[in-house]
Amino acid sequence: RISSATSLSSAIINTRLQELVKLFKERTEKVKEKLTDPDATSDDESPTTSPAKPAPAAAPVPPPAGEPEGDKPAEDEHYCEMLCCTFKYRPWLDHLKNYRFPSSIDPLTNLMYVLWLFFVVMAWNWNCWLIPVRWAFPYQTPANIHCWLVVDYLCDLIYLLDILVFQTRLQFVRGGDIITDKKAMTENYLRSQRFKMDVVCLLPLDFFYFKVGVNPLLRFPRCLKYMAFFEFNNRLEAILSKAYIYRVIRTTAYLLYSLHVNSCLYYWASAYEGLGSTTWVYDGEGNSYIRCYYWAVKTLITIGGLPDPKTLFEIAFQLLNYFTGVFAFSVMIGQMRDVVGAATAGQTYYRSCMDSTIKYMNFYKIPKTVQNRVKTWYEYTWHSQGMLDELELLVQLPDKMRLDIAIDVNYNIVSKVALFQGCDRQMIFDMLKRLRSVVYLPNDYVCKKGEIGREMYIIQAGQVQVLGGPDSKTVLVTLKAGSVFGEISLLAAGGGNRRTANVVAHGFANLFILDKKDLNEILVHYPESQKLLRKKAKKMLKTSNKPKDEKGAPRDPLIIPPKADTPKLFQAALAATGRMGGKGPLAQLRWRLKELKAMQA
């Protein structure tokens, strides 16, 4: 009993020592890899491109002895919306006090500048829409003249601030450099056409009020600030996700404004001829603006049913209206067609591609089941991505911009692949540009057992199932978004290793694919990463070929379990029997073991 307990304890100690030796070897290999490649990272760490989140506030550390408490950082900068926090100053008020107006403004990306342009355009619209109304209709009276003047001079103040504060701070490009010097920006604005038009807009014709009275036509130069309107359109369309909606609204506003001006001209013509003097002029009943606007709509759109003009002035005015209406209405229809066509250009391209494919399948009499799957692929790809091939969009961009987009979309997934951890970061960036997106339908085979593996797959969205078993229909594992499979095939020698299982899409799956050819073209420029990848591939292949996981993980069932090794003491006895040439049970067992070894070989 004592000897058996001793042998058992020695066996446990030997097993533990072997495990420790193996762990030390693995640690030594990792240290060697880090020494050969300083950029190498551990399996638990992966680089990320997303901005780091702010660390939680650390607990306050009491000052050491001898340090005055006045040196502690002030707590006024800490703002929190929880009830446990008290504010010495209101956050928005303190932020407003500390705000400093920028010395230079980027007109292409600064949202504050777009907001300011909105106020400038609102002031411009006030002048463009209400100056004709106040001139033609009797809406401006001595009783309300002060209200009109207050809003007028408020708009003039906005114009003046735009000249003095904003336009002199706009950055510009000269010789490829972005100029942010205040003096240079001011000189650039003073030499521009924009400054000349802005000065004309603010001509002080209001001084003539003292001589001719408050005549709205003296404010007509305020309508010449149209450059701000077109600049606002360009900036707003650049930040809107669906800019075509704004284009439709803007085109409709053009039509309404032309009708608005025509209604003002009709009331002026009626007042010139005399209200109610003929059947053609406005009779002075009801709401004057609504009735004149109704007449303008029927005239410009050439609906007809209008009373015939009587005098020469009325005939000339009506003919001019008809010609203007036909021209303006045709221009509006053409512009609206262009806006709608640009908004549905992608949908039209998708529909034409699908129709051409259906025509091709019908010509070659493709089975209906295949046709239905093709139609399903078109519909799902279009609705999930908004395009059929994203490479058509990216190929128009410069190489640097394509890399930036690829990093934001794919880097977080690729950096988690164990095979690529520790490789040159620039090599991974080059690899990201070679990834292509493929959509698989439900029950589509991503790869089949026995075929040569030439691609690596990264699941972007959806799930895939690995099938195995005797009938190749047993679900071994389900891989979800972010999982990677087939990475060892990229570096396998001899034409690539064969797939060991079927992989089927479970539902719709969007996968990124990296071809072996593309990776080899990249690795030519990164020999150190190529050595590291091959070493990792061999290690991963060894691990995957082990019959049993050392941590007790499930392994493939064996029909005939392997025979246990012959004890060393028994082997020594058999060897001694063979040397002495003895006969007996040991000699027979020795002969039988030789036969078994020969059969196994």
XYZ file of C-alpha atoms in Angstrom:
601
model
C 0.000 0.000 0.000
C 2.840 2.388 0.845
C 4.551 1.658 -2.482
C 1.311 2.128 -4.470
C 0.624 5.483 -2.755
C 4.193 6.583 -3.470
C 3.920 5.654 -7.148
C 0.594 7.469 -7.424
C 1.995 10.655 -5.898
C 5.085 10.489 -8.120
C 2.841 10.118 -11.184
C 0.839 13.192 -10.173
C 4.037 15.159 -9.604
C 5.421 14.097 -12.987
C 2.198 15.134 -14.725
C 2.226 18.514 -13.013
C 5.877 19.058 -13.899
C 5.157 18.265 -17.550
C 2.324 20.819 -17.573
C 4.599 23.449 -16.026
C 7.324 22.743 -18.588
C 4.806 23.144 -21.394
C 3.528 26.463 -19.980
C 7.086 27.766 -19.666
C 7.789 26.777 -23.285
C 4.691 28.617 -24.521
C 5.641 31.688 -22.510
C 9.175 31.574 -23.922
C 7.832 31.397 -27.478
C 5.613 34.417 -26.856
C 8.547 36.399 -25.465
C 10.607 35.479 -28.518
C 7.817 36.656 -30.831
C 7.628 39.993 -29.010
C 11.396 40.405 -29.252
C 11.432 39.674 -32.992
C 8.333 41.862 -33.654
C 7.960 44.819 -31.232
C 4.448 45.529 -32.559
C 3.233 42.097 -31.576
C 0.328 41.994 -29.147
C -1.093 39.276 -26.995
C -4.171 37.277 -27.930
C -6.220 39.145 -25.375
C -5.327 42.576 -26.712
C -6.336 43.940 -30.097
C -5.927 47.426 -31.506
C -9.052 49.465 -31.968
C -9.772 52.510 -34.084
C -12.704 53.793 -32.130
C -11.975 56.781 -29.912
C -11.181 55.861 -26.379
C -13.907 56.470 -23.870
C -13.059 58.772 -21.013
C -11.883 56.934 -17.945
C -14.112 57.131 -14.893
C -13.212 59.777 -12.413
C -10.764 58.488 -9.861
C -11.445 58.772 -6.176
C -10.007 61.916 -4.626
C -6.567 61.323 -3.131
C -5.838 63.196 0.099
C -2.811 65.509 -0.152
C 0.355 64.317 1.513
C 1.482 65.781 4.756
C 2.926 69.218 4.383
C 0.986 70.019 1.193
C -1.590 72.790 1.621
C -5.162 71.981 0.803
C -5.375 75.024 -1.439
C -3.352 73.158 -4.102
C -6.191 70.703 -4.652
C -7.884 70.970 -8.077
C -11.114 72.908 -8.075
C -14.321 70.894 -8.268
C -16.247 73.544 -10.244
C -15.413 71.828 -13.529
C -17.323 68.671 -12.573
C -20.861 68.701 -13.901
C -23.308 65.886 -13.483
C -27.038 65.473 -13.984
C -27.464 63.265 -10.915
C -29.260 64.604 -7.896
C -26.272 64.090 -5.629
C -24.299 66.823 -7.399
C -24.681 70.521 -6.714
C -23.599 73.236 -9.147
C -21.896 76.397 -8.109
C -22.677 77.878 -11.541
C -25.182 76.768 -14.118
C -23.352 74.672 -16.750
C -24.830 76.450 -19.767
C -24.209 79.884 -18.257
C -20.623 79.042 -17.387
C -20.083 77.597 -20.861
C -21.504 80.759 -22.391
C -19.188 82.937 -20.331
C -16.126 80.910 -21.308
C -17.037 80.772 -25.002
C -14.585 82.433 -27.366
C -15.573 83.237 -30.932
C -13.243 81.404 -33.371
C -10.611 83.473 -35.123
C -11.181 81.539 -38.366
C -14.160 79.579 -39.698
C -14.115 76.632 -42.074
C -17.058 77.328 -44.412
C -17.257 73.716 -45.581
C -17.563 71.865 -42.271
C -18.483 74.396 -39.568
C -22.117 73.835 -38.539
C -22.226 77.135 -36.683
C -21.589 78.922 -39.978
C -24.443 76.982 -41.606
C -26.730 78.065 -38.765
C -25.699 81.688 -39.262
C -26.381 81.408 -43.002
C -29.877 80.242 -42.108
C -30.559 83.523 -40.285
C -29.088 85.507 -43.183
C -31.336 83.659 -45.644
C -34.372 84.298 -43.431
C -33.605 88.040 -43.512
C -33.148 87.868 -47.284
C -36.495 86.066 -47.686
C -38.201 88.756 -45.600
C -37.059 91.380 -48.074
C -37.755 89.335 -51.206
C -41.311 88.314 -50.240
C -42.592 91.386 -48.378
C -41.121 94.291 -50.339
C -43.421 93.555 -53.355
C -46.420 93.069 -51.039
C -45.869 96.362 -49.219
C -45.358 98.167 -52.529
C -48.439 96.807 -54.335
C -51.025 96.065 -51.620
C -52.257 98.594 -49.036
C -50.940 96.617 -46.104
C -48.358 99.207 -44.946
C -50.243 101.955 -43.134
C -49.148 104.821 -40.829
C -50.610 102.852 -37.917
C -48.278 99.859 -38.336
C -45.299 101.483 -40.045
C -43.147 101.203 -36.894
C -43.541 97.387 -36.857
C -42.359 97.112 -40.461
C -39.378 99.359 -39.811
C -38.278 97.402 -36.704
C -38.102 94.142 -38.654
C -36.448 95.880 -41.607
C -33.613 97.256 -39.520
C -33.232 93.950 -37.690
C -32.589 92.339 -41.088
C -30.112 95.114 -41.881
C -28.300 94.347 -38.631
C -27.984 90.693 -39.662
C -26.551 91.786 -43.021
C -24.043 94.041 -41.253
C -22.926 91.321 -38.797
C -22.436 88.931 -41.685
C -20.024 91.395 -43.312
C -18.077 92.431 -40.213
C -17.968 89.220 -38.166
C -18.367 86.151 -40.356
C -17.216 86.899 -43.901
C -13.899 88.336 -42.699
C -13.154 85.081 -40.806
C -13.759 82.562 -43.588
C -10.822 80.332 -44.427
C -9.766 79.981 -48.067
C -7.303 77.952 -50.102
C -4.336 79.583 -51.825
C -1.688 77.521 -53.554
C -2.991 74.358 -51.898
C -2.638 75.809 -48.376
C -5.545 76.641 -46.063
C -5.117 80.282 -45.037
C -6.211 81.078 -41.472
C -4.440 84.427 -40.977
C -6.985 87.094 -40.021
C -5.440 89.827 -42.166
C -5.204 87.567 -45.212
C -8.830 86.400 -44.782
C -10.039 89.987 -44.538
C -8.121 91.019 -47.656
C -9.444 88.017 -49.559
C -13.028 88.986 -48.704
C -12.512 92.653 -49.623
C -11.217 91.628 -53.071
C -14.084 89.224 -53.749
C -17.281 89.791 -55.713
C -19.214 88.844 -52.601
C -18.035 91.989 -50.786
C -19.132 94.263 -53.634
C -22.622 92.760 -53.662
C -22.855 92.988 -49.864
C -21.999 96.685 -49.980
C -24.641 97.310 -52.652
C -27.182 95.461 -50.494
C -26.667 97.948 -47.658
C -26.842 101.161 -49.646
C -28.434 103.720 -47.267
C -31.370 104.635 -49.513
C -33.505 104.873 -46.386
C -32.480 108.524 -46.062
C -34.852 109.269 -48.940
C -37.691 108.392 -46.536
C -37.455 111.964 -45.236
C -38.201 113.303 -48.721
C -40.538 110.787 -50.434
C -41.918 108.950 -47.419
C -41.477 105.288 -46.446
C -41.443 103.682 -49.895
C -40.653 99.943 -49.794
C -39.047 100.085 -53.257
C -36.109 101.958 -51.719
C -35.228 98.688 -49.949
C -35.038 96.726 -53.206
C -31.181 96.475 -53.087
C -31.596 94.255 -49.985
C -32.774 91.523 -52.361
C -29.358 91.364 -54.070
C -27.838 89.220 -51.300
C -28.605 86.095 -53.301
C -25.059 84.674 -52.938
C -25.770 83.826 -49.290
C -28.899 81.944 -50.376
C -27.047 79.739 -52.884
C -24.188 79.143 -50.436
C -26.689 78.058 -47.793
C -28.227 75.611 -50.280
C -24.857 74.015 -51.004
C -23.881 73.707 -47.340
C -27.264 72.332 -46.293
C -27.347 69.727 -49.069
C -23.875 68.568 -48.019
C -24.990 67.724 -44.467
C -28.457 66.307 -45.222
C -28.825 62.552 -45.650
C -31.773 63.008 -48.043
C -30.949 66.220 -49.852
C -33.464 65.568 -52.634
C -36.312 66.374 -50.231
C -34.882 69.851 -49.695
C -34.424 70.256 -53.463
C -38.093 69.466 -54.059
C -39.125 71.996 -51.382
C -36.827 74.634 -52.870
C -38.169 74.109 -56.404
C -41.726 74.380 -55.118
C -40.777 77.629 -53.353
C -39.484 78.996 -56.681
C -42.908 78.353 -58.255
C -44.778 79.882 -55.326
C -42.564 82.979 -55.401
C -43.148 83.530 -59.114
C -46.911 83.323 -58.466
C -46.467 85.698 -55.523
C -44.746 88.351 -57.654
C -47.341 87.959 -60.407
C -50.188 88.483 -57.939
C -48.532 91.711 -56.720
C -48.156 92.931 -60.297
C -51.817 92.121 -61.046
C -53.030 94.172 -58.058
C -50.779 97.067 -59.129
C -52.198 96.876 -62.673
C -55.735 96.787 -61.298
C -55.046 99.821 -59.104
C -53.490 101.605 -62.082
C -56.575 100.967 -64.236
C -58.948 101.474 -61.328
C -60.395 98.770 -59.078
C -63.595 97.429 -60.647
C -63.337 99.725 -63.700
C -63.474 96.758 -66.119
C -64.287 93.078 -65.948
C -60.573 92.166 -66.256
C -59.237 94.061 -63.209
C -59.673 93.128 -59.558
C -63.091 94.325 -58.318
C -61.946 95.158 -54.780
C -64.108 92.558 -53.012
C -62.910 89.921 -50.524
C -59.295 89.340 -49.535
C -57.245 91.191 -52.121
C -54.094 89.047 -51.863
C -55.928 85.689 -52.060
C -58.013 86.760 -55.071
C -55.018 88.188 -56.919
C -52.989 85.051 -56.151
C -55.805 82.907 -57.563
C -55.744 84.976 -60.759
C -51.944 84.592 -60.976
C -52.196 80.784 -60.664
C -54.729 80.572 -63.500
C -52.615 82.848 -65.683
C -49.134 81.379 -65.189
C -50.316 77.772 -65.381
C -52.488 78.739 -68.399
C -55.612 77.102 -67.000
C -57.879 79.512 -68.904
C -61.347 80.775 -68.073
C -60.162 84.356 -67.477
C -62.096 87.469 -68.561
C -60.884 89.083 -71.741
C -58.772 92.270 -71.371
C -60.417 95.437 -72.660
C -57.784 98.156 -72.917
C -54.417 98.155 -74.664
C -52.614 98.129 -71.281
C -54.607 95.101 -70.154
C -53.917 93.232 -73.427
C -50.161 93.907 -73.230
C -50.055 92.904 -69.564
C -51.950 89.682 -70.240
C -49.757 88.696 -73.193
C -46.631 89.283 -71.151
C -48.125 87.152 -68.383
C -48.873 84.290 -70.757
C -45.376 84.253 -72.243
C -43.774 84.446 -68.812
C -46.079 81.735 -67.470
C -45.277 79.261 -70.243
C -41.540 79.829 -69.854
C -41.543 79.691 -66.042
C -43.812 76.657 -65.864
C -41.704 74.674 -68.375
C -38.537 75.535 -66.428
C -40.153 74.409 -63.168
C -41.303 71.113 -64.666
C -37.836 70.423 -66.096
C -36.140 71.224 -62.804
C -38.572 69.067 -60.862
C -37.935 66.191 -63.265
C -34.165 66.513 -62.708
C -34.616 66.575 -58.938
C -36.823 63.476 -58.885
C -34.564 61.702 -61.397
C -31.472 62.350 -59.269
C -33.298 61.144 -56.154
C -34.344 57.851 -57.784
C -31.193 57.230 -59.844
C -30.057 54.373 -57.600
C -33.483 52.725 -57.626
C -33.610 53.009 -61.417
C -30.186 51.361 -61.752
C -31.237 48.525 -59.424
C -34.443 47.953 -61.364
C -32.643 47.914 -64.729
C -30.069 45.379 -63.453
C -32.787 43.142 -62.071
C -34.830 43.344 -65.291
C -31.791 42.460 -67.402
C -31.022 39.475 -65.175
C -34.598 38.205 -65.334
C -34.587 38.563 -69.112
C -31.330 36.582 -69.290
C -32.696 33.769 -67.076
C -35.920 33.538 -69.073
C -33.970 33.361 -72.339
C -31.916 30.385 -71.106
C -34.919 28.796 -69.334
C -33.385 28.782 -65.868
C -35.553 26.850 -63.338
C -38.006 28.932 -61.342
C -36.424 27.959 -58.023
C -33.093 29.436 -59.117
C -34.812 32.524 -60.507
C -36.613 33.104 -57.215
C -33.340 32.879 -55.286
C -31.702 35.374 -57.651
C -34.615 37.796 -57.191
C -34.408 37.371 -53.420
C -30.678 38.131 -53.509
C -31.269 41.322 -55.488
C -33.999 42.533 -53.152
C -32.151 41.765 -49.910
C -28.833 43.197 -51.141
C -30.476 46.419 -52.254
C -32.550 46.930 -49.100
C -29.686 46.054 -46.712
C -26.856 47.973 -48.429
C -28.640 50.520 -50.617
C -26.423 49.415 -53.532
C -25.562 46.241 -55.404
C -21.769 46.618 -55.392
C -20.093 48.941 -52.922
C -16.820 48.758 -54.864
C -18.420 50.868 -57.614
C -18.834 53.665 -55.075
C -15.426 53.310 -53.407
C -13.448 53.106 -56.648
C -14.187 56.791 -57.280
C -12.525 57.846 -54.021
C -8.797 58.424 -53.500
C -6.799 55.578 -51.994
C -6.419 57.349 -48.631
C -10.170 57.946 -48.279
C -10.922 54.333 -49.192
C -8.506 53.246 -46.460
C -10.189 55.528 -43.899
C -13.615 54.091 -44.731
C -12.285 50.515 -44.611
C -10.706 51.138 -41.194
C -13.947 52.495 -39.735
C -16.018 49.628 -41.170
C -13.782 46.544 -40.890
C -10.791 47.146 -38.596
C -12.519 46.280 -35.328
C -13.467 42.871 -36.750
C -10.188 42.024 -38.492
C -8.033 43.098 -35.545
C -9.711 40.415 -33.396
C -8.584 37.586 -35.685
C -5.933 35.633 -33.757
C -3.985 34.938 -36.936
C -3.364 38.639 -37.615
C -2.596 39.771 -34.075
C 0.976 40.998 -33.828
C 1.322 41.692 -37.566
C 2.411 44.969 -39.036
C -0.405 47.482 -38.676
C 0.146 48.824 -42.194
C -0.146 45.289 -43.566
C -3.572 44.998 -41.930
C -4.556 48.365 -43.428
C -3.599 47.124 -46.907
C -5.570 43.960 -46.295
C -8.702 45.892 -45.308
C -8.896 47.434 -48.787
C -8.957 43.939 -50.349
C -11.973 42.720 -48.391
C -15.139 42.311 -50.447
C -18.657 41.992 -49.133
C -20.864 39.065 -50.214
C -24.475 38.345 -49.247
C -25.585 34.718 -48.768
C -29.209 33.611 -48.765
C -30.699 31.162 -46.220
C -29.328 27.617 -46.681
C -26.635 28.772 -49.118
C -23.360 26.851 -48.828
C -20.518 29.183 -47.927
C -18.009 26.363 -48.360
C -18.295 22.584 -48.727
C -16.386 19.731 -47.202
C -13.464 18.558 -49.295
C -13.033 21.631 -51.463
C -9.768 23.555 -51.534
C -9.815 26.524 -49.174
C -8.650 29.741 -50.807
C -10.585 32.330 -48.776
C -11.042 33.553 -45.244
C -14.526 34.604 -44.112
C -15.510 37.264 -41.588
C -19.159 37.440 -40.542
C -20.385 41.029 -40.680
C -24.085 40.323 -40.080
C -26.196 37.192 -39.686
C -25.210 33.658 -38.667
C -23.655 30.580 -40.284
C -23.782 26.951 -39.147
C -20.966 24.396 -39.329
C -22.391 21.002 -40.312
C -20.782 17.613 -39.714
C -21.509 14.086 -38.613
C -22.052 10.971 -40.731
C -24.791 12.629 -42.809
C -23.114 16.089 -42.828
C -26.323 17.572 -41.432
C -25.539 17.750 -37.732
C -25.029 21.328 -36.510
C -21.654 21.340 -34.776
C -21.502 25.051 -33.971
C -23.261 28.304 -34.899
C -21.048 31.285 -35.700
C -22.423 34.796 -35.187
C -21.449 38.308 -36.272
C -17.766 39.017 -35.656
C -16.681 35.375 -35.958
C -13.966 34.280 -38.388
C -13.419 30.960 -40.119
C -11.137 29.646 -42.857
C -8.164 31.762 -41.791
C -5.701 28.828 -41.820
C -6.462 28.247 -45.512
C -4.830 31.534 -46.428
C -1.331 30.335 -45.498
C -1.603 26.594 -46.141
C 1.007 25.250 -48.550
C 0.560 22.784 -51.371
C -2.474 24.342 -53.023
C -4.386 24.982 -49.815
C -5.886 22.634 -47.278
C -9.252 21.028 -47.845
C -12.363 22.066 -45.936
C -13.238 19.657 -43.161
C -16.939 20.565 -42.814
C -19.842 22.210 -44.590
C -20.664 25.808 -43.667
C -24.239 26.921 -44.413
C -25.839 30.346 -44.002
C -28.539 30.333 -41.336
C -30.807 33.065 -42.624
C -29.418 36.034 -44.538
C -25.689 36.475 -43.886
C -23.349 39.242 -44.972
C -19.717 38.094 -45.049
C -16.390 39.726 -45.791
C -14.103 37.576 -47.960
C -10.307 37.809 -48.222
C -8.756 35.849 -51.096
C -5.510 33.977 -50.712
C -4.140 35.643 -53.846
C -4.734 39.116 -52.426
C -3.022 38.229 -49.144
C 0.035 36.827 -50.948
C 0.348 40.033 -52.978
C 0.332 42.033 -49.743
C 2.780 39.796 -47.844
C 5.440 40.286 -50.528
C 6.047 43.745 -49.021
C 5.989 42.541 -45.382
C 8.401 39.569 -44.996
C 8.487 39.727 -41.182
C 4.712 39.529 -40.967
C 4.761 36.686 -43.472
C 7.092 34.649 -41.220
C 4.945 35.357 -38.192
C 1.756 34.379 -40.003
C 3.187 31.091 -41.220
C 4.403 30.275 -37.737
C 0.985 31.021 -36.253
C -0.749 29.023 -38.968
C 1.371 25.959 -38.194
C 0.680 26.317 -34.488
C -3.079 26.690 -35.074
C -3.065 23.708 -37.433
C -1.275 21.576 -34.806
C -3.765 22.606 -32.159
C -6.733 21.824 -34.358
C -5.341 18.354 -35.241
C -4.918 17.244 -31.598
C -7.208 14.246 -30.829
C -8.119 15.583 -27.381
C -8.228 18.972 -25.773
C -5.989 19.157 -22.732
C -8.603 21.220 -20.872
C -11.260 18.594 -21.305
C -13.016 20.153 -24.294
C -15.235 17.850 -26.359
C -13.491 15.976 -29.133
C -14.586 13.803 -32.035
C -15.735 10.319 -30.883
C -13.356 7.475 -31.775
C -14.795 4.174 -32.982
C -11.747 2.220 -31.721
C -10.070 3.946 -28.759
C -6.244 4.041 -28.890
C -4.332 1.353 -26.994
C -2.555 2.443 -23.837
C 1.236 2.543 -23.916
C 3.118 -0.473 -22.558
C 4.560 0.194 -19.067
C 8.293 0.790 -19.041
C 8.990 -1.876 -16.422
C 7.125 -4.462 -18.499
C 9.051 -3.392 -21.611
C 12.364 -3.927 -19.751
C 11.288 -7.430 -18.718
C 10.358 -8.295 -22.300
C 13.699 -6.964 -23.544
C 15.594 -9.079 -20.970
C 13.642 -12.173 -22.021
C 14.564 -11.581 -25.637
C 18.258 -11.196 -24.848
C 18.305 -14.435 -22.837
C 16.372 -16.261 -25.557
C 14.015 -17.759 -22.987
C 10.711 -19.443 -23.666
C 7.531 -19.026 -21.746
C 4.670 -16.573 -21.297
C 6.885 -13.478 -21.545
C 8.436 -14.680 -24.790
C 4.970 -15.314 -26.260
C 3.787 -11.855 -25.196
C 6.881 -10.275 -26.730
C 6.228 -12.041 -30.012
C 2.548 -11.009 -29.916
C 3.436 -7.322 -29.334
C 5.749 -7.378 -32.348
C 2.907 -8.686 -34.502
C 0.557 -5.944 -33.240
C 3.134 -3.225 -33.977
C 3.614 -4.609 -37.480
C -0.156 -4.570 -38.074
C -0.420 -0.987 -36.834
C 2.419 0.086 -39.100
